[in-house]
Amino acid sequence: MASSFSSSMRGGRGRKLKSEINVVPYIDVMLVLLIIFMVMPSSNDPSVVDLPSAEKSTKPPSDYVQIVLKQNGALSIGVKGKEEDAPETAPNRDALVKKLRTLHNEHPDYPVLIAGDKESKYDDVIQLISEAKKMGITRVGLSTK
């Protein structure tokens, strides 16, 4: 009798609880964020990397092969250290790779340091590192100011 009394107090019908999450506000927020990121222009050119100047960097080895990349695309390569020679300017990347192969054959234990200008293209630096690794040069580094 008590059970019929409690159901009649509620109006005769029991209400079911709704156990769903309302995701409409979350979808609205995500769409707004998606539109913002799609419309926002890229402020940086991904092919240009501003190389930082390191405050505390390790000293370069005593003898090494240095490759210098400049903003205008000029490439130069030479040996630095005790047996320092004047750096040679390479007209293109193929000539630079040939000279690097020659220097690596003459000095197989010398590491290679790549010094890029602040406005150098990231792709050029990565391709030079890749070419050096293909030749079997295990110690390739980036030079800082």
PDB file of C-alpha atoms in Angstrom:
ATOM      1  CA  MET A   1       0.000   0.000   0.000  1.00  0.00           C
ATOM      2  CA  ALA A   2       2.918   2.291   0.670  1.00  0.00           C
ATOM      3  CA  SER A   3       4.209   1.899  -2.836  1.00  0.00           C
ATOM      4  CA  SER A   4       0.918   2.957  -4.412  1.00  0.00           C
ATOM      5  CA  PHE A   5       0.830   5.958  -2.122  1.00  0.00           C
ATOM      6  CA  SER A   6       4.295   7.198  -3.129  1.00  0.00           C
ATOM      7  CA  SER A   7       3.590   6.844  -6.861  1.00  0.00           C
ATOM      8  CA  SER A   8       0.318   8.741  -6.543  1.00  0.00           C
ATOM      9  CA  MET A   9       2.149  11.580  -4.803  1.00  0.00           C
ATOM     10  CA  ARG A  10       4.411  12.035  -7.831  1.00  0.00           C
ATOM     11  CA  GLY A  11       1.614  12.297 -10.275  1.00  0.00           C
ATOM     12  CA  GLY A  12       1.178   8.693 -11.157  1.00  0.00           C
ATOM     13  CA  ARG A  13       4.010   8.425 -13.687  1.00  0.00           C
ATOM     14  CA  GLY A  14       7.644   8.008 -12.791  1.00  0.00           C
ATOM     15  CA  ARG A  15      10.108  10.251 -14.701  1.00  0.00           C
ATOM     16  CA  LYS A  16      13.221   8.763 -16.193  1.00  0.00           C
ATOM     17  CA  LEU A  17      16.549  10.478 -15.704  1.00  0.00           C
ATOM     18  CA  LYS A  18      18.279  11.614 -18.869  1.00  0.00           C
ATOM     19  CA  SER A  19      21.810  10.126 -18.905  1.00  0.00           C
ATOM     20  CA  GLU A  20      23.186  11.790 -22.060  1.00  0.00           C
ATOM     21  CA  ILE A  21      25.919  14.362 -22.343  1.00  0.00           C
ATOM     22  CA  ASN A  22      24.990  17.488 -24.233  1.00  0.00           C
ATOM     23  CA  VAL A  23      27.849  17.776 -26.758  1.00  0.00           C
ATOM     24  CA  VAL A  24      26.469  20.658 -28.807  1.00  0.00           C
ATOM     25  CA  PRO A  25      28.406  23.357 -26.865  1.00  0.00           C
ATOM     26  CA  TYR A  26      31.639  21.363 -27.245  1.00  0.00           C
ATOM     27  CA  ILE A  27      31.116  21.014 -30.994  1.00  0.00           C
ATOM     28  CA  ASP A  28      30.458  24.750 -31.286  1.00  0.00           C
ATOM     29  CA  VAL A  29      33.688  25.594 -29.457  1.00  0.00           C
ATOM     30  CA  MET A  30      35.703  23.162 -31.576  1.00  0.00           C
ATOM     31  CA  LEU A  31      34.294  24.589 -34.823  1.00  0.00           C
ATOM     32  CA  VAL A  32      35.155  28.129 -33.738  1.00  0.00           C
ATOM     33  CA  LEU A  33      38.726  27.041 -32.907  1.00  0.00           C
ATOM     34  CA  LEU A  34      39.008  25.220 -36.237  1.00  0.00           C
ATOM     35  CA  ILE A  35      37.913  28.335 -38.134  1.00  0.00           C
ATOM     36  CA  ILE A  36      40.362  30.518 -36.199  1.00  0.00           C
ATOM     37  CA  PHE A  37      43.305  28.253 -36.990  1.00  0.00           C
ATOM     38  CA  MET A  38      42.325  27.919 -40.644  1.00  0.00           C
ATOM     39  CA  VAL A  39      41.888  31.647 -41.187  1.00  0.00           C
ATOM     40  CA  MET A  40      44.904  32.766 -39.179  1.00  0.00           C
ATOM     41  CA  PRO A  41      47.760  33.363 -41.642  1.00  0.00           C
ATOM     42  CA  SER A  42      51.115  31.788 -41.115  1.00  0.00           C
ATOM     43  CA  SER A  43      53.417  34.449 -39.702  1.00  0.00           C
ATOM     44  CA  ASN A  44      56.638  32.525 -40.346  1.00  0.00           C
ATOM     45  CA  ASP A  45      58.001  31.220 -43.590  1.00  0.00           C
ATOM     46  CA  PRO A  46      58.768  27.554 -42.826  1.00  0.00           C
ATOM     47  CA  SER A  47      61.713  27.479 -45.220  1.00  0.00           C
ATOM     48  CA  VAL A  48      63.606  30.164 -43.263  1.00  0.00           C
ATOM     49  CA  VAL A  49      65.023  29.381 -39.845  1.00  0.00           C
ATOM     50  CA  ASP A  50      66.417  32.037 -37.560  1.00  0.00           C
ATOM     51  CA  LEU A  51      69.409  30.286 -36.079  1.00  0.00           C
ATOM     52  CA  PRO A  52      69.897  31.285 -32.461  1.00  0.00           C
ATOM     53  CA  SER A  53      73.136  32.460 -30.995  1.00  0.00           C
ATOM     54  CA  ALA A  54      74.147  30.228 -28.123  1.00  0.00           C
ATOM     55  CA  GLU A  55      75.417  31.853 -24.968  1.00  0.00           C
ATOM     56  CA  LYS A  56      77.189  28.757 -23.702  1.00  0.00           C
ATOM     57  CA  SER A  57      78.304  26.555 -26.533  1.00  0.00           C
ATOM     58  CA  THR A  58      80.962  23.925 -26.629  1.00  0.00           C
ATOM     59  CA  LYS A  59      84.191  24.759 -28.340  1.00  0.00           C
ATOM     60  CA  PRO A  60      84.606  23.283 -31.798  1.00  0.00           C
ATOM     61  CA  PRO A  61      87.153  20.503 -32.250  1.00  0.00           C
ATOM     62  CA  SER A  62      90.718  21.493 -33.022  1.00  0.00           C
ATOM     63  CA  ASP A  63      90.499  20.287 -36.638  1.00  0.00           C
ATOM     64  CA  TYR A  64      87.277  20.135 -38.628  1.00  0.00           C
ATOM     65  CA  VAL A  65      85.722  20.653 -42.030  1.00  0.00           C
ATOM     66  CA  GLN A  66      83.557  23.780 -42.130  1.00  0.00           C
ATOM     67  CA  ILE A  67      80.733  24.406 -44.583  1.00  0.00           C
ATOM     68  CA  VAL A  68      79.360  27.945 -44.684  1.00  0.00           C
ATOM     69  CA  LEU A  69      75.903  28.769 -46.065  1.00  0.00           C
ATOM     70  CA  LYS A  70      75.029  32.372 -46.782  1.00  0.00           C
ATOM     71  CA  GLN A  71      71.699  34.042 -47.407  1.00  0.00           C
ATOM     72  CA  ASN A  72      72.350  34.697 -51.083  1.00  0.00           C
ATOM     73  CA  GLY A  73      72.978  30.966 -51.628  1.00  0.00           C
ATOM     74  CA  ALA A  74      76.774  31.180 -51.624  1.00  0.00           C
ATOM     75  CA  LEU A  75      78.462  28.019 -50.373  1.00  0.00           C
ATOM     76  CA  SER A  76      82.025  27.623 -49.157  1.00  0.00           C
ATOM     77  CA  ILE A  77      83.962  24.717 -47.694  1.00  0.00           C
ATOM     78  CA  GLY A  78      87.359  24.396 -46.081  1.00  0.00           C
ATOM     79  CA  VAL A  79      89.424  22.811 -43.327  1.00  0.00           C
ATOM     80  CA  LYS A  80      89.780  24.729 -40.064  1.00  0.00           C
ATOM     81  CA  GLY A  81      92.348  24.098 -37.363  1.00  0.00           C
ATOM     82  CA  LYS A  82      96.038  23.243 -37.521  1.00  0.00           C
ATOM     83  CA  GLU A  83      96.001  22.404 -41.228  1.00  0.00           C
ATOM     84  CA  GLU A  84      93.805  25.379 -42.090  1.00  0.00           C
ATOM     85  CA  ASP A  85      93.404  26.136 -45.762  1.00  0.00           C
ATOM     86  CA  ALA A  86      91.555  28.946 -47.467  1.00  0.00           C
ATOM     87  CA  PRO A  87      87.877  28.097 -47.885  1.00  0.00           C
ATOM     88  CA  GLU A  88      86.819  27.369 -51.439  1.00  0.00           C
ATOM     89  CA  THR A  89      83.637  28.823 -52.831  1.00  0.00           C
ATOM     90  CA  ALA A  90      81.394  26.239 -54.452  1.00  0.00           C
ATOM     91  CA  PRO A  91      79.159  27.352 -57.332  1.00  0.00           C
ATOM     92  CA  ASN A  92      76.447  24.810 -56.486  1.00  0.00           C
ATOM     93  CA  ARG A  93      75.592  22.012 -54.081  1.00  0.00           C
ATOM     94  CA  ASP A  94      76.980  19.251 -56.341  1.00  0.00           C
ATOM     95  CA  ALA A  95      80.421  20.879 -56.402  1.00  0.00           C
ATOM     96  CA  LEU A  96      80.263  21.305 -52.627  1.00  0.00           C
ATOM     97  CA  VAL A  97      79.394  17.627 -52.129  1.00  0.00           C
ATOM     98  CA  LYS A  98      82.300  16.573 -54.382  1.00  0.00           C
ATOM     99  CA  LYS A  99      84.703  18.770 -52.418  1.00  0.00           C
ATOM    100  CA  LEU A 100      83.302  17.411 -49.134  1.00  0.00           C
ATOM    101  CA  ARG A 101      83.879  13.857 -50.377  1.00  0.00           C
ATOM    102  CA  THR A 102      87.484  14.767 -51.295  1.00  0.00           C
ATOM    103  CA  LEU A 103      88.124  16.367 -47.893  1.00  0.00           C
ATOM    104  CA  HIS A 104      86.543  13.410 -46.107  1.00  0.00           C
ATOM    105  CA  ASN A 105      88.811  10.998 -48.008  1.00  0.00           C
ATOM    106  CA  GLU A 106      91.870  13.087 -47.040  1.00  0.00           C
ATOM    107  CA  HIS A 107      90.784  13.536 -43.403  1.00  0.00           C
ATOM    108  CA  PRO A 108      88.362  10.716 -42.488  1.00  0.00           C
ATOM    109  CA  ASP A 109      88.410  11.480 -38.756  1.00  0.00           C
ATOM    110  CA  TYR A 110      87.529  15.192 -39.067  1.00  0.00           C
ATOM    111  CA  PRO A 111      83.990  16.174 -38.067  1.00  0.00           C
ATOM    112  CA  VAL A 112      81.905  18.492 -40.234  1.00  0.00           C
ATOM    113  CA  LEU A 113      80.498  21.769 -38.886  1.00  0.00           C
ATOM    114  CA  ILE A 114      77.821  23.586 -40.868  1.00  0.00           C
ATOM    115  CA  ALA A 115      77.646  27.328 -40.278  1.00  0.00           C
ATOM    116  CA  GLY A 116      74.469  28.872 -41.596  1.00  0.00           C
ATOM    117  CA  ASP A 117      73.622  32.521 -41.945  1.00  0.00           C
ATOM    118  CA  LYS A 118      70.645  33.687 -39.889  1.00  0.00           C
ATOM    119  CA  GLU A 119      68.566  33.837 -43.053  1.00  0.00           C
ATOM    120  CA  SER A 120      69.680  30.443 -44.437  1.00  0.00           C
ATOM    121  CA  LYS A 121      67.040  28.021 -45.611  1.00  0.00           C
ATOM    122  CA  TYR A 122      66.369  25.133 -43.278  1.00  0.00           C
ATOM    123  CA  ASP A 123      66.059  22.755 -46.234  1.00  0.00           C
ATOM    124  CA  ASP A 124      69.613  23.523 -47.397  1.00  0.00           C
ATOM    125  CA  VAL A 125      71.036  22.770 -43.955  1.00  0.00           C
ATOM    126  CA  ILE A 126      69.117  19.496 -43.619  1.00  0.00           C
ATOM    127  CA  GLN A 127      70.133  18.347 -47.111  1.00  0.00           C
ATOM    128  CA  LEU A 128      73.798  19.013 -46.337  1.00  0.00           C
ATOM    129  CA  ILE A 129      73.542  17.025 -43.108  1.00  0.00           C
ATOM    130  CA  SER A 130      71.886  14.196 -45.048  1.00  0.00           C
ATOM    131  CA  GLU A 131      74.601  14.195 -47.733  1.00  0.00           C
ATOM    132  CA  ALA A 132      77.319  14.087 -45.086  1.00  0.00           C
ATOM    133  CA  LYS A 133      75.633  11.155 -43.318  1.00  0.00           C
ATOM    134  CA  LYS A 134      75.337   9.285 -46.644  1.00  0.00           C
ATOM    135  CA  MET A 135      79.104   9.629 -47.119  1.00  0.00           C
ATOM    136  CA  GLY A 136      79.697   7.945 -43.779  1.00  0.00           C
ATOM    137  CA  ILE A 137      80.570  11.060 -41.785  1.00  0.00           C
ATOM    138  CA  THR A 138      79.337  10.283 -38.299  1.00  0.00           C
ATOM    139  CA  ARG A 139      80.098  13.619 -36.605  1.00  0.00           C
ATOM    140  CA  VAL A 140      78.096  16.422 -38.202  1.00  0.00           C
ATOM    141  CA  GLY A 141      77.240  19.515 -36.178  1.00  0.00           C
ATOM    142  CA  LEU A 142      75.855  23.020 -36.462  1.00  0.00           C
ATOM    143  CA  SER A 143      78.037  25.984 -35.708  1.00  0.00           C
ATOM    144  CA  THR A 144      76.807  28.847 -33.528  1.00  0.00           C
ATOM    145  CA  LYS A 145      78.033  32.373 -33.001  1.00  0.00           C
TER     146      LYS A 145
END
